Amino acid sequence: SWEILGTLSANTLSLPAYNLIYPDDTFSFRVRAYQGGAPTIPDAADGATAVSAYSNTASVNAGAYTLTAKAVPGQPAVDLSWPNVLNESGYRIYILVPGAGQYQVLDSVAADVTTYQATSPVIEPAATYSFVVCPYDAQGIIGESSEAAVLVDGITSKTGASGNPGDPFSHTFTHVSDSTVSSRALAGAPSTLTFNAGTGELTGTYPPLGNYTLEYTLTLASGGILTQTFHVRVRPPAGPPGVGAAIGDWTGAAGTSRDTPLAGTFTDAEAESAVRVATTVGDMDFILFDAATPATVANFMNYVNTGKYTDVVFHRSIANFVIQGGGFKGAGTGSDFTSVATDPPVANEPGIANVRGTLSMAKVGGDPNSATSQFFVSLGDNTANLDHQNGGFTVFGRVAGGGMAVADAIGNLPTGTYNLFVDGNATATRFDDFPMNDSVLPDPMDQSKLVKILSVAPVPTLAYSVTGNTAPAVASASIVGGQLHLAGLAGGQTTITVTATDLDHLTASQTIVVTLSDTFASWASRQTFPGGQAGAMQDPERDGLPNLLEYAFVGDPAACAGTAVPSRGIVEPSPGVRFLTLTFPVRKFTTGLRYTVEANNHLSGSWTPVWSSADGFTHAQVVAADDQAD
């Protein structure tokens, strides 16, 4: 229907109509003359003494309302501009961010403002954004601009890499921009790596252990300059423990002992420190990367050492993606929760890949240096997204041994959406993907079903055990307080095996030889004699062999030998002569004892020395020596 736009005085032949021109709308106009009182109703005289016929109808379209969006060269920013509508109260700016299903309000500006710059943290490098601008007045939206999409300049390659010394290295710096490349430069590369400024490729081998910081600069023909700090973190290879300092053989005496500290006797360079996380689902051991990510490990351990992770829940679980915790505690009942008191944010330390089983810090979107208490375990290979997003997510450890079975169990629990009241706030906070330790998701929240961290405490990266003892009657071996305790039991020799087991259940071993000498007194203390019969020349079993001879010739002081002769003579034929060989046992591991063989042709008068144990077993009078255990 028609409506009266306005009434003009006589002889006025034009009227600005801008107050009615809206974007993309078509308006029609017509004019008629009157005498007397002005009409107030279209198509009626309404008090006029005379009214002319209408003029012809003239129509006009305001035209397309075009929004222009341009990326700011080399910056995470977009410049927007649009025509002024002139009848507006202001403009509402809408943005469609990557991955979102619909537009959301970005900002509003006042009337007559026709430019706007969208910047970080809303705008991130290397992403495409779409915008719409809508003018509005007191009644609401009065129009909508065309949609404008723009690609923001940015480097798309990941922010770091990690490997073992000497391993092959290959990385290509990539970017997106509507502009061509003017030049590339890289500073700080170690000598084992070579940079190709034409292609942006960095190749070679990983340098020695350590952290290396490289600065990449890309200059665009548009004048924009893109920069990236690239981290190379070189770590020891994973694998079984290594053998460090030798434990050392022991030559001692029966009845004595030796304690040897085991620190440093085995090495596990890949596992610098570790913590055990006890949960309501099971225990997980986290190996921490102290040297590669020192600031992040120190940040994490401060929460551990102050007990802030006790009773904290895993509040996010997405199968094949992550389980996340470290931020909230149940207050006891209902939907009331408290947040963990956080320390200042820690600087981002990216570079190690977010593969399955890694331990990483969570952070606020658009702020790489915002990690505080929350951490997550990757249930799948997340390198394609987490190594690139938000400056790259810092990996500062990994799950050891069978801990991933616990992580997967948490990841497979039912999850739901809960509206929780945190820190007494009257407004609920929505938590999606919240895991609950039950076969059926409880509704409403049941805090007895939470997946909770019961404790987090440091644990040794190596455990020691005695796994071999060839002659336990000679010496006993045990691990006491991180030391190898050896106790000499009897004269003899035994081989002891000590094994170190790491948190992945891999092992390394060392063997040592224990050689113990015996004495008559020590031997006698281990026997069971009748009262007062332990003397060297006493013969408690009355077989003619005193205790000293029982000891010297490896006899049994508790059994009657039946003869007083501790050796036997054997007449052996020999070419040209007949001679006597004497065969007898000689204790191998003893001190304070000497054996002597003497001869007498007539069994009277003086005896002639033939051989003494001091002469050794290669003496000319020795026909044969059979080296036995004792």
XYZ file of C-alpha atoms in Angstrom:
630
model
C 0.000 0.000 0.000
C 0.984 3.602 -0.564
C 1.766 6.024 2.224
C 2.356 9.753 2.239
C 6.045 10.549 2.307
C 5.726 14.296 2.890
C 4.041 17.572 1.970
C 5.945 20.425 0.300
C 5.227 24.078 -0.140
C 4.156 25.583 -3.451
C 6.700 25.646 -6.256
C 8.948 23.069 -4.544
C 9.876 20.480 -7.108
C 12.188 17.946 -5.279
C 12.392 15.949 -2.093
C 15.351 13.977 -0.691
C 14.054 10.485 0.041
C 17.161 8.995 1.662
C 15.353 8.242 4.913
C 13.512 5.449 3.131
C 16.207 3.883 0.958
C 17.145 0.456 2.332
C 19.677 -1.913 0.760
C 18.372 -4.222 -1.948
C 14.803 -2.839 -1.763
C 12.784 -1.282 -4.612
C 10.730 1.848 -3.865
C 8.064 3.534 -6.071
C 7.044 7.203 -5.943
C 4.229 9.402 -7.317
C 3.255 13.065 -6.849
C -0.019 15.076 -6.943
C -0.906 18.734 -6.301
C -3.557 20.114 -3.993
C -5.217 23.332 -2.889
C -6.457 24.093 0.573
C -5.754 21.747 3.476
C -3.165 19.016 2.768
C -4.508 15.454 2.454
C -3.430 12.997 5.203
C -4.781 9.835 3.598
C -3.469 8.530 0.231
C -6.031 8.584 -2.605
C -8.391 10.957 -0.654
C -8.982 14.701 -0.734
C -9.149 14.764 3.055
C -9.717 18.517 3.480
C -8.182 19.706 0.211
C -10.356 21.997 -1.891
C -8.836 20.554 -5.058
C -6.549 17.581 -5.825
C -4.843 16.777 -9.107
C -4.378 13.388 -10.631
C -1.225 11.422 -9.705
C 1.882 11.783 -11.769
C 3.457 8.784 -13.400
C 5.004 6.177 -11.033
C 8.814 6.229 -10.762
C 10.641 3.267 -9.159
C 14.183 2.930 -7.899
C 16.256 0.068 -6.425
C 18.912 0.891 -3.831
C 21.240 -1.648 -5.434
C 23.385 -4.447 -4.008
C 24.788 -3.701 -0.594
C 28.366 -4.842 -1.151
C 30.803 -5.710 1.676
C 34.530 -5.714 0.879
C 36.977 -7.798 2.948
C 40.750 -7.676 2.526
C 43.444 -9.529 4.476
C 46.074 -7.294 6.042
C 49.381 -8.413 4.470
C 51.436 -10.524 6.849
C 49.104 -10.072 9.820
C 46.244 -12.026 11.405
C 43.795 -9.268 10.553
C 41.021 -8.451 8.058
C 39.898 -4.970 6.922
C 36.163 -4.609 6.193
C 34.411 -1.753 4.369
C 30.821 -1.163 3.233
C 28.556 1.677 1.904
C 26.858 3.994 4.359
C 23.092 3.467 4.513
C 22.468 6.900 6.102
C 19.279 5.957 7.896
C 20.822 3.521 10.366
C 21.394 3.544 14.098
C 24.521 1.428 13.633
C 26.001 -1.678 11.998
C 26.232 -5.226 13.313
C 29.183 -7.275 12.041
C 28.816 -11.050 11.730
C 31.619 -13.616 11.259
C 31.708 -17.257 10.174
C 34.825 -18.898 11.650
C 36.324 -22.108 10.240
C 34.474 -25.166 11.437
C 31.436 -23.249 12.737
C 28.018 -24.063 11.389
C 26.577 -20.560 11.510
C 27.447 -16.887 11.734
C 27.958 -15.256 15.100
C 28.044 -11.605 16.109
C 31.584 -10.279 16.045
C 30.987 -6.637 16.992
C 28.805 -3.566 16.502
C 29.770 -0.060 15.375
C 27.979 3.281 15.473
C 26.046 5.014 12.710
C 28.027 6.394 9.775
C 31.012 4.056 10.524
C 31.778 2.109 7.354
C 35.099 0.351 8.165
C 36.223 -2.225 10.690
C 39.361 -4.305 11.339
C 38.951 -7.817 12.715
C 42.094 -8.957 14.539
C 43.530 -11.633 16.836
C 42.480 -13.567 18.850
C 39.326 -13.905 16.740
C 41.359 -13.947 13.542
C 44.082 -16.579 13.303
C 46.670 -16.904 10.535
C 46.197 -19.263 7.606
C 42.409 -19.506 7.842
C 39.432 -18.409 5.721
C 36.731 -16.266 7.320
C 33.392 -15.007 5.973
C 31.699 -11.772 7.010
C 28.295 -10.061 6.703
C 27.416 -6.536 7.850
C 23.818 -5.579 8.756
C 22.638 -2.004 9.351
C 19.965 -1.629 12.003
C 17.659 1.033 13.453
C 15.319 1.194 16.410
C 13.025 -1.417 14.866
C 15.835 -3.892 14.173
C 17.871 -5.110 11.193
C 17.087 -3.080 8.075
C 19.313 -4.788 5.566
C 22.122 -7.249 4.925
C 25.311 -6.849 2.975
C 26.695 -9.326 0.544
C 28.853 -12.099 2.032
C 32.617 -11.527 1.833
C 35.161 -14.323 2.339
C 38.861 -13.741 2.804
C 41.954 -15.922 3.274
C 44.241 -14.634 6.026
C 47.987 -14.776 5.415
C 49.728 -17.315 7.582
C 52.317 -20.058 7.933
C 50.643 -23.477 7.834
C 53.545 -25.772 8.744
C 53.897 -27.093 12.290
C 55.886 -25.171 14.870
C 58.527 -27.756 15.657
C 59.938 -31.249 15.309
C 61.513 -33.819 17.591
C 63.767 -36.817 17.034
C 66.884 -38.670 18.142
C 70.467 -37.581 17.434
C 71.572 -38.575 13.939
C 68.098 -39.504 12.697
C 67.092 -38.176 9.239
C 65.370 -34.781 9.389
C 63.039 -33.217 6.819
C 60.672 -30.276 7.184
C 59.088 -27.879 4.689
C 57.870 -24.447 5.758
C 54.484 -23.819 4.106
C 52.087 -20.885 4.050
C 48.898 -19.498 2.495
C 48.507 -16.068 0.964
C 47.045 -14.428 -2.110
C 50.432 -12.807 -2.598
C 53.538 -14.330 -4.131
C 56.751 -14.969 -2.182
C 59.491 -12.397 -2.293
C 62.092 -14.169 -0.102
C 62.638 -16.751 2.652
C 65.218 -16.796 5.434
C 66.020 -19.041 8.406
C 68.221 -18.170 11.379
C 69.584 -20.409 14.111
C 69.696 -23.735 12.232
C 72.297 -26.173 13.646
C 75.130 -27.292 11.380
C 73.551 -30.690 10.707
C 70.627 -29.023 8.891
C 70.552 -27.221 5.524
C 67.884 -24.680 4.498
C 66.753 -24.180 0.874
C 65.530 -20.575 0.614
C 63.900 -21.264 -2.746
C 61.641 -24.090 -1.604
C 61.470 -23.566 2.142
C 62.853 -27.058 2.799
C 65.006 -27.827 5.840
C 66.825 -31.157 5.588
C 69.690 -33.102 7.167
C 69.999 -35.038 10.418
C 68.962 -34.268 13.961
C 71.781 -32.547 15.890
C 73.099 -33.681 19.303
C 70.806 -33.780 22.335
C 69.295 -30.415 23.209
C 66.701 -27.805 22.276
C 67.266 -25.589 19.248
C 65.276 -22.443 18.409
C 65.092 -21.364 14.754
C 63.519 -18.185 13.361
C 61.818 -18.415 9.954
C 60.974 -15.245 7.982
C 58.825 -15.126 4.845
C 58.546 -11.854 2.906
C 55.570 -11.487 0.533
C 55.367 -9.384 -2.597
C 52.445 -7.556 -0.965
C 54.852 -6.248 1.644
C 53.619 -8.558 4.335
C 56.143 -10.389 6.492
C 55.297 -13.714 8.123
C 57.471 -15.099 10.909
C 57.544 -18.346 12.858
C 59.642 -19.614 15.741
C 60.491 -23.244 14.978
C 61.689 -25.581 17.706
C 63.884 -28.651 17.215
C 63.840 -30.824 20.336
C 66.341 -33.679 20.261
C 65.707 -36.410 22.817
C 67.337 -39.726 23.701
C 65.785 -42.695 21.920
C 63.218 -44.793 23.738
C 64.183 -48.348 24.594
C 65.456 -50.565 27.386
C 67.711 -49.225 30.138
C 71.452 -49.092 29.607
C 74.310 -50.282 31.783
C 76.087 -47.463 33.573
C 78.882 -47.739 36.112
C 79.969 -51.312 36.848
C 78.739 -52.640 40.191
C 82.097 -54.362 40.754
C 83.045 -57.879 41.829
C 83.505 -58.614 45.526
C 86.334 -60.540 47.086
C 85.770 -60.879 50.791
C 85.411 -63.240 53.687
C 82.557 -65.419 54.795
C 80.622 -63.761 57.606
C 81.078 -60.238 56.197
C 78.801 -58.145 53.966
C 78.930 -55.375 51.381
C 76.405 -52.681 50.352
C 76.689 -51.021 46.946
C 74.498 -48.030 45.914
C 72.835 -48.798 42.578
C 72.342 -45.179 41.516
C 74.257 -44.690 38.293
C 74.834 -48.382 37.677
C 72.017 -48.351 35.108
C 70.778 -45.531 32.889
C 67.427 -44.623 31.370
C 68.150 -41.391 29.520
C 64.744 -41.266 27.842
C 62.933 -41.308 31.205
C 64.317 -38.360 33.122
C 61.583 -38.340 35.771
C 58.154 -39.870 36.242
C 54.943 -39.691 38.257
C 52.288 -42.276 39.053
C 48.695 -41.105 38.570
C 46.313 -43.231 40.631
C 42.713 -42.969 39.401
C 39.404 -44.614 40.190
C 39.848 -46.609 36.971
C 43.493 -47.639 37.479
C 47.070 -46.334 37.615
C 48.998 -44.591 34.856
C 52.718 -43.797 34.896
C 53.740 -40.604 33.119
C 57.350 -40.292 31.939
C 58.250 -36.582 31.844
C 60.541 -34.828 29.352
C 62.474 -32.580 31.737
C 65.236 -31.505 29.355
C 63.092 -31.038 26.245
C 60.261 -29.071 27.922
C 61.690 -27.765 31.196
C 59.188 -24.969 31.844
C 56.154 -27.184 31.250
C 57.461 -30.040 33.406
C 58.251 -27.590 36.217
C 54.740 -26.139 35.912
C 53.144 -29.598 36.041
C 55.280 -30.766 38.970
C 54.357 -27.685 40.993
C 50.719 -28.791 40.847
C 51.817 -32.334 41.764
C 54.019 -31.302 44.693
C 51.377 -29.001 46.174
C 48.694 -31.703 45.992
C 46.428 -29.699 43.700
C 45.622 -32.699 41.513
C 44.221 -34.799 44.373
C 40.504 -35.561 43.765
C 40.567 -33.697 40.442
C 38.320 -35.260 37.790
C 38.742 -36.144 34.148
C 36.073 -33.818 32.769
C 36.465 -34.461 29.052
C 36.734 -37.721 27.130
C 36.474 -38.227 23.380
C 37.185 -41.717 22.071
C 40.245 -41.931 19.809
C 41.025 -38.282 20.572
C 41.840 -37.251 24.182
C 41.021 -37.603 27.854
C 41.444 -34.325 29.720
C 41.681 -33.416 33.398
C 43.428 -31.166 35.868
C 40.850 -28.396 36.074
C 37.944 -29.257 38.378
C 36.931 -31.105 41.546
C 33.544 -32.334 42.612
C 32.256 -30.472 45.678
C 30.645 -33.633 47.018
C 27.065 -33.744 45.818
C 24.830 -32.539 43.025
C 26.214 -30.316 40.299
C 28.507 -28.204 42.473
C 32.177 -28.219 41.485
C 35.261 -26.177 42.288
C 38.081 -25.209 39.970
C 41.751 -25.862 40.630
C 43.620 -22.770 41.796
C 45.953 -22.092 38.900
C 49.490 -20.800 38.754
C 50.560 -18.227 36.147
C 50.399 -19.549 32.560
C 53.484 -21.297 31.230
C 55.268 -20.450 27.970
C 54.440 -22.800 25.100
C 57.146 -25.387 24.265
C 55.943 -27.092 21.051
C 57.896 -29.416 18.792
C 57.247 -32.946 20.048
C 54.509 -34.667 18.051
C 51.098 -35.272 19.644
C 51.033 -38.993 18.854
C 49.033 -41.621 20.708
C 50.099 -41.957 24.324
C 51.631 -38.489 24.676
C 50.906 -36.128 27.569
C 50.146 -32.522 26.592
C 48.969 -29.266 28.124
C 45.523 -27.836 27.365
C 45.202 -24.103 26.729
C 42.845 -21.303 25.708
C 42.061 -20.992 21.985
C 43.992 -18.252 20.230
C 46.598 -17.963 23.011
C 49.574 -20.344 22.696
C 51.007 -19.297 26.071
C 47.917 -19.894 28.195
C 48.415 -23.398 29.649
C 47.971 -23.686 33.422
C 46.744 -26.831 35.217
C 44.793 -28.800 32.621
C 46.464 -31.629 30.711
C 45.355 -34.344 28.310
C 46.451 -37.749 27.039
C 46.154 -38.381 23.289
C 44.184 -41.549 22.606
C 44.943 -41.374 18.878
C 47.454 -39.794 16.510
C 46.659 -36.085 16.798
C 49.658 -34.743 14.906
C 47.615 -33.517 11.935
C 45.719 -30.979 14.025
C 47.343 -30.476 17.452
C 50.875 -29.979 16.095
C 49.594 -27.014 14.064
C 46.809 -25.447 16.135
C 47.320 -22.479 18.423
C 51.100 -22.474 18.072
C 51.276 -26.259 18.502
C 50.332 -28.084 21.694
C 53.203 -28.796 24.083
C 53.943 -32.494 24.609
C 55.847 -32.805 27.890
C 55.646 -36.520 28.604
C 54.159 -39.864 27.656
C 52.251 -42.736 29.210
C 54.529 -45.641 30.137
C 54.039 -49.391 30.325
C 50.433 -50.559 30.450
C 49.046 -47.139 31.342
C 47.332 -46.698 27.985
C 44.935 -49.516 28.900
C 43.679 -47.250 31.697
C 43.559 -44.207 29.409
C 41.584 -46.179 26.821
C 39.226 -47.446 29.516
C 38.453 -43.850 30.490
C 38.074 -42.959 26.820
C 35.511 -45.734 26.362
C 33.297 -44.741 29.296
C 29.878 -43.219 28.514
C 29.930 -39.430 28.267
C 27.236 -36.794 28.529
C 26.511 -33.095 28.762
C 26.177 -31.654 32.255
C 25.427 -28.125 33.399
C 27.613 -27.612 36.455
C 27.853 -24.801 38.970
C 31.553 -24.003 39.374
C 32.932 -22.127 42.391
C 29.460 -21.216 43.642
C 28.524 -19.385 40.456
C 24.755 -19.056 40.084
C 25.054 -19.484 36.318
C 25.747 -23.030 35.190
C 28.667 -23.901 32.911
C 28.026 -26.458 30.201
C 30.425 -29.423 30.069
C 30.237 -31.628 26.990
C 31.827 -35.107 26.682
C 31.953 -35.528 30.465
C 32.897 -39.178 31.293
C 31.122 -41.075 34.064
C 32.360 -44.334 35.580
C 29.210 -46.373 35.067
C 27.745 -48.585 32.370
C 24.760 -46.247 32.105
C 25.154 -42.481 32.060
C 23.690 -41.104 35.325
C 21.151 -38.325 35.029
C 21.348 -36.048 36.912
C 25.023 -35.762 37.881
C 26.123 -38.425 40.371
C 29.467 -37.469 41.899
C 30.043 -41.023 43.141
C 30.536 -41.992 39.470
C 33.223 -39.423 38.697
C 36.539 -40.495 37.154
C 38.827 -39.032 39.798
C 42.553 -38.688 40.315
C 43.235 -40.145 43.756
C 46.880 -39.105 43.904
C 49.840 -38.055 41.780
C 53.331 -38.734 43.132
C 56.875 -39.038 41.749
C 58.144 -42.582 41.180
C 61.619 -43.909 40.330
C 62.148 -44.552 36.643
C 64.032 -47.788 37.406
C 63.317 -50.680 39.766
C 66.102 -53.065 40.816
C 65.974 -56.781 41.575
C 68.334 -59.745 42.048
C 67.516 -62.162 39.241
C 70.357 -64.672 39.576
C 72.606 -66.320 42.174
C 74.550 -69.388 41.052
C 75.567 -70.463 44.577
C 73.166 -69.073 47.173
C 74.917 -71.060 49.910
C 78.028 -68.938 49.371
C 76.377 -65.495 49.499
C 72.910 -64.013 49.650
C 71.932 -60.946 47.609
C 69.021 -58.519 48.048
C 68.005 -54.933 47.231
C 67.704 -52.795 50.341
C 67.053 -49.053 50.147
C 68.387 -48.720 46.612
C 71.549 -50.655 47.442
C 72.745 -54.151 46.566
C 73.268 -55.927 49.891
C 75.624 -58.922 49.732
C 76.064 -61.190 52.741
C 78.914 -63.705 52.758
C 77.728 -67.085 54.022
C 80.550 -69.498 53.249
C 83.778 -69.780 51.382
C 83.291 -70.163 47.684
C 82.337 -68.319 44.547
C 78.965 -67.284 43.115
C 77.756 -65.114 40.252
C 75.082 -62.547 41.110
C 72.798 -61.008 38.450
C 71.230 -57.599 39.151
C 68.461 -56.414 36.814
C 67.022 -52.916 36.303
C 63.447 -52.713 34.994
C 62.083 -49.457 33.544
C 58.485 -48.212 33.563
C 57.890 -49.852 30.178
C 58.870 -53.214 31.732
C 62.089 -53.379 29.683
C 65.239 -54.603 31.387
C 69.037 -54.475 31.512
C 71.313 -56.592 33.707
C 74.790 -56.698 35.222
C 76.577 -59.754 36.660
C 79.210 -59.696 39.364
C 81.434 -62.432 40.791
C 81.528 -62.846 44.556
C 84.583 -64.712 45.879
C 84.620 -65.421 49.617
C 87.425 -66.929 51.644
C 86.632 -69.004 54.743
C 88.394 -69.467 58.121
C 88.160 -72.293 60.594
C 86.453 -69.999 63.091
C 83.817 -68.908 60.551
C 83.273 -72.497 59.436
C 82.960 -73.702 63.006
C 80.393 -70.988 63.794
C 78.113 -72.420 61.101
C 78.276 -76.016 62.452
C 76.213 -77.611 65.167
C 78.560 -79.023 67.793
C 77.756 -80.466 71.200
C 78.407 -78.008 73.968
C 82.074 -77.161 74.325
C 83.156 -79.313 71.346
C 83.880 -76.579 68.735
C 87.615 -76.382 69.310
C 90.119 -77.037 66.513
C 91.532 -80.199 68.088
C 88.309 -81.597 69.492
C 86.633 -84.633 67.909
C 82.934 -84.586 68.901
C 81.933 -87.570 66.709
C 85.017 -89.582 67.824
C 86.133 -90.663 64.345
C 89.751 -89.756 64.885
C 89.490 -86.563 62.811
C 89.572 -83.395 64.950
C 87.490 -80.490 63.803
C 90.443 -78.774 62.142
C 91.031 -81.770 59.865
C 87.309 -82.053 59.121
C 87.454 -78.423 57.976
C 90.736 -78.765 56.069
C 89.732 -81.900 54.172
C 86.080 -80.933 53.599
C 84.701 -83.472 55.978
C 81.437 -83.652 57.852
C 81.979 -82.999 61.570
C 78.568 -84.477 62.354
C 79.281 -87.910 60.760
C 81.871 -90.507 61.733
C 84.329 -90.986 58.849
C 85.302 -94.474 59.999
C 89.006 -93.784 59.493
C 91.496 -91.309 60.879
C 93.317 -90.949 57.544
C 92.162 -87.879 55.603
C 93.817 -89.032 52.367
C 94.525 -92.165 50.432
C 97.707 -93.464 48.878
C 97.622 -95.095 45.466
C 100.532 -97.078 44.030
C 100.687 -96.337 40.334
C 102.989 -97.982 37.748
C 105.294 -95.703 35.862
C 107.916 -96.443 33.219
C 111.121 -97.542 34.928
C 110.035 -96.825 38.482
C 107.243 -97.372 40.940
C 106.007 -94.335 42.835
C 103.305 -93.295 45.255
C 100.678 -90.653 44.398
C 98.793 -88.994 47.188
C 95.311 -87.574 46.388
C 93.549 -85.280 48.877
C 91.187 -82.268 48.850
C 92.497 -78.750 49.482
C 90.043 -75.978 50.341
C 89.964 -73.478 47.483
C 88.511 -70.510 49.398
C 90.220 -70.278 52.764
C 92.675 -68.178 54.732
C 94.947 -69.091 57.625
C 95.310 -72.700 56.464
C 98.398 -74.379 54.921
C 98.814 -77.899 53.570
C 102.193 -79.682 53.670
C 103.255 -83.097 52.273
C 106.341 -84.688 53.873
C 108.137 -88.011 53.245
C 110.063 -90.433 55.418
C 111.668 -93.599 54.034
C 111.906 -95.443 57.345
C 109.049 -94.007 59.395
C 111.613 -92.820 61.850
C 113.835 -89.820 62.221
C 113.213 -86.523 60.425
C 110.674 -85.976 57.667
C 111.602 -84.469 54.300
C 109.347 -81.697 52.824
C 107.920 -82.698 49.435
C 105.327 -79.982 48.730
C 103.494 -77.133 50.453
C 100.375 -75.274 49.374
C 102.595 -72.203 49.287
C 104.412 -73.894 46.343
C 101.235 -73.731 44.236
C 99.605 -76.297 41.998
C 102.079 -76.097 39.125
C 104.981 -77.379 41.253
C 107.040 -80.255 39.822
C 105.822 -82.641 42.508
C 102.165 -82.061 41.550
C 101.035 -84.760 39.161
C 97.518 -83.363 38.587
C 95.207 -80.692 40.042
C 91.435 -80.887 39.579
C 89.932 -77.417 40.131
C 86.505 -77.917 41.682
C 83.990 -75.645 43.344
C 85.619 -75.888 46.751
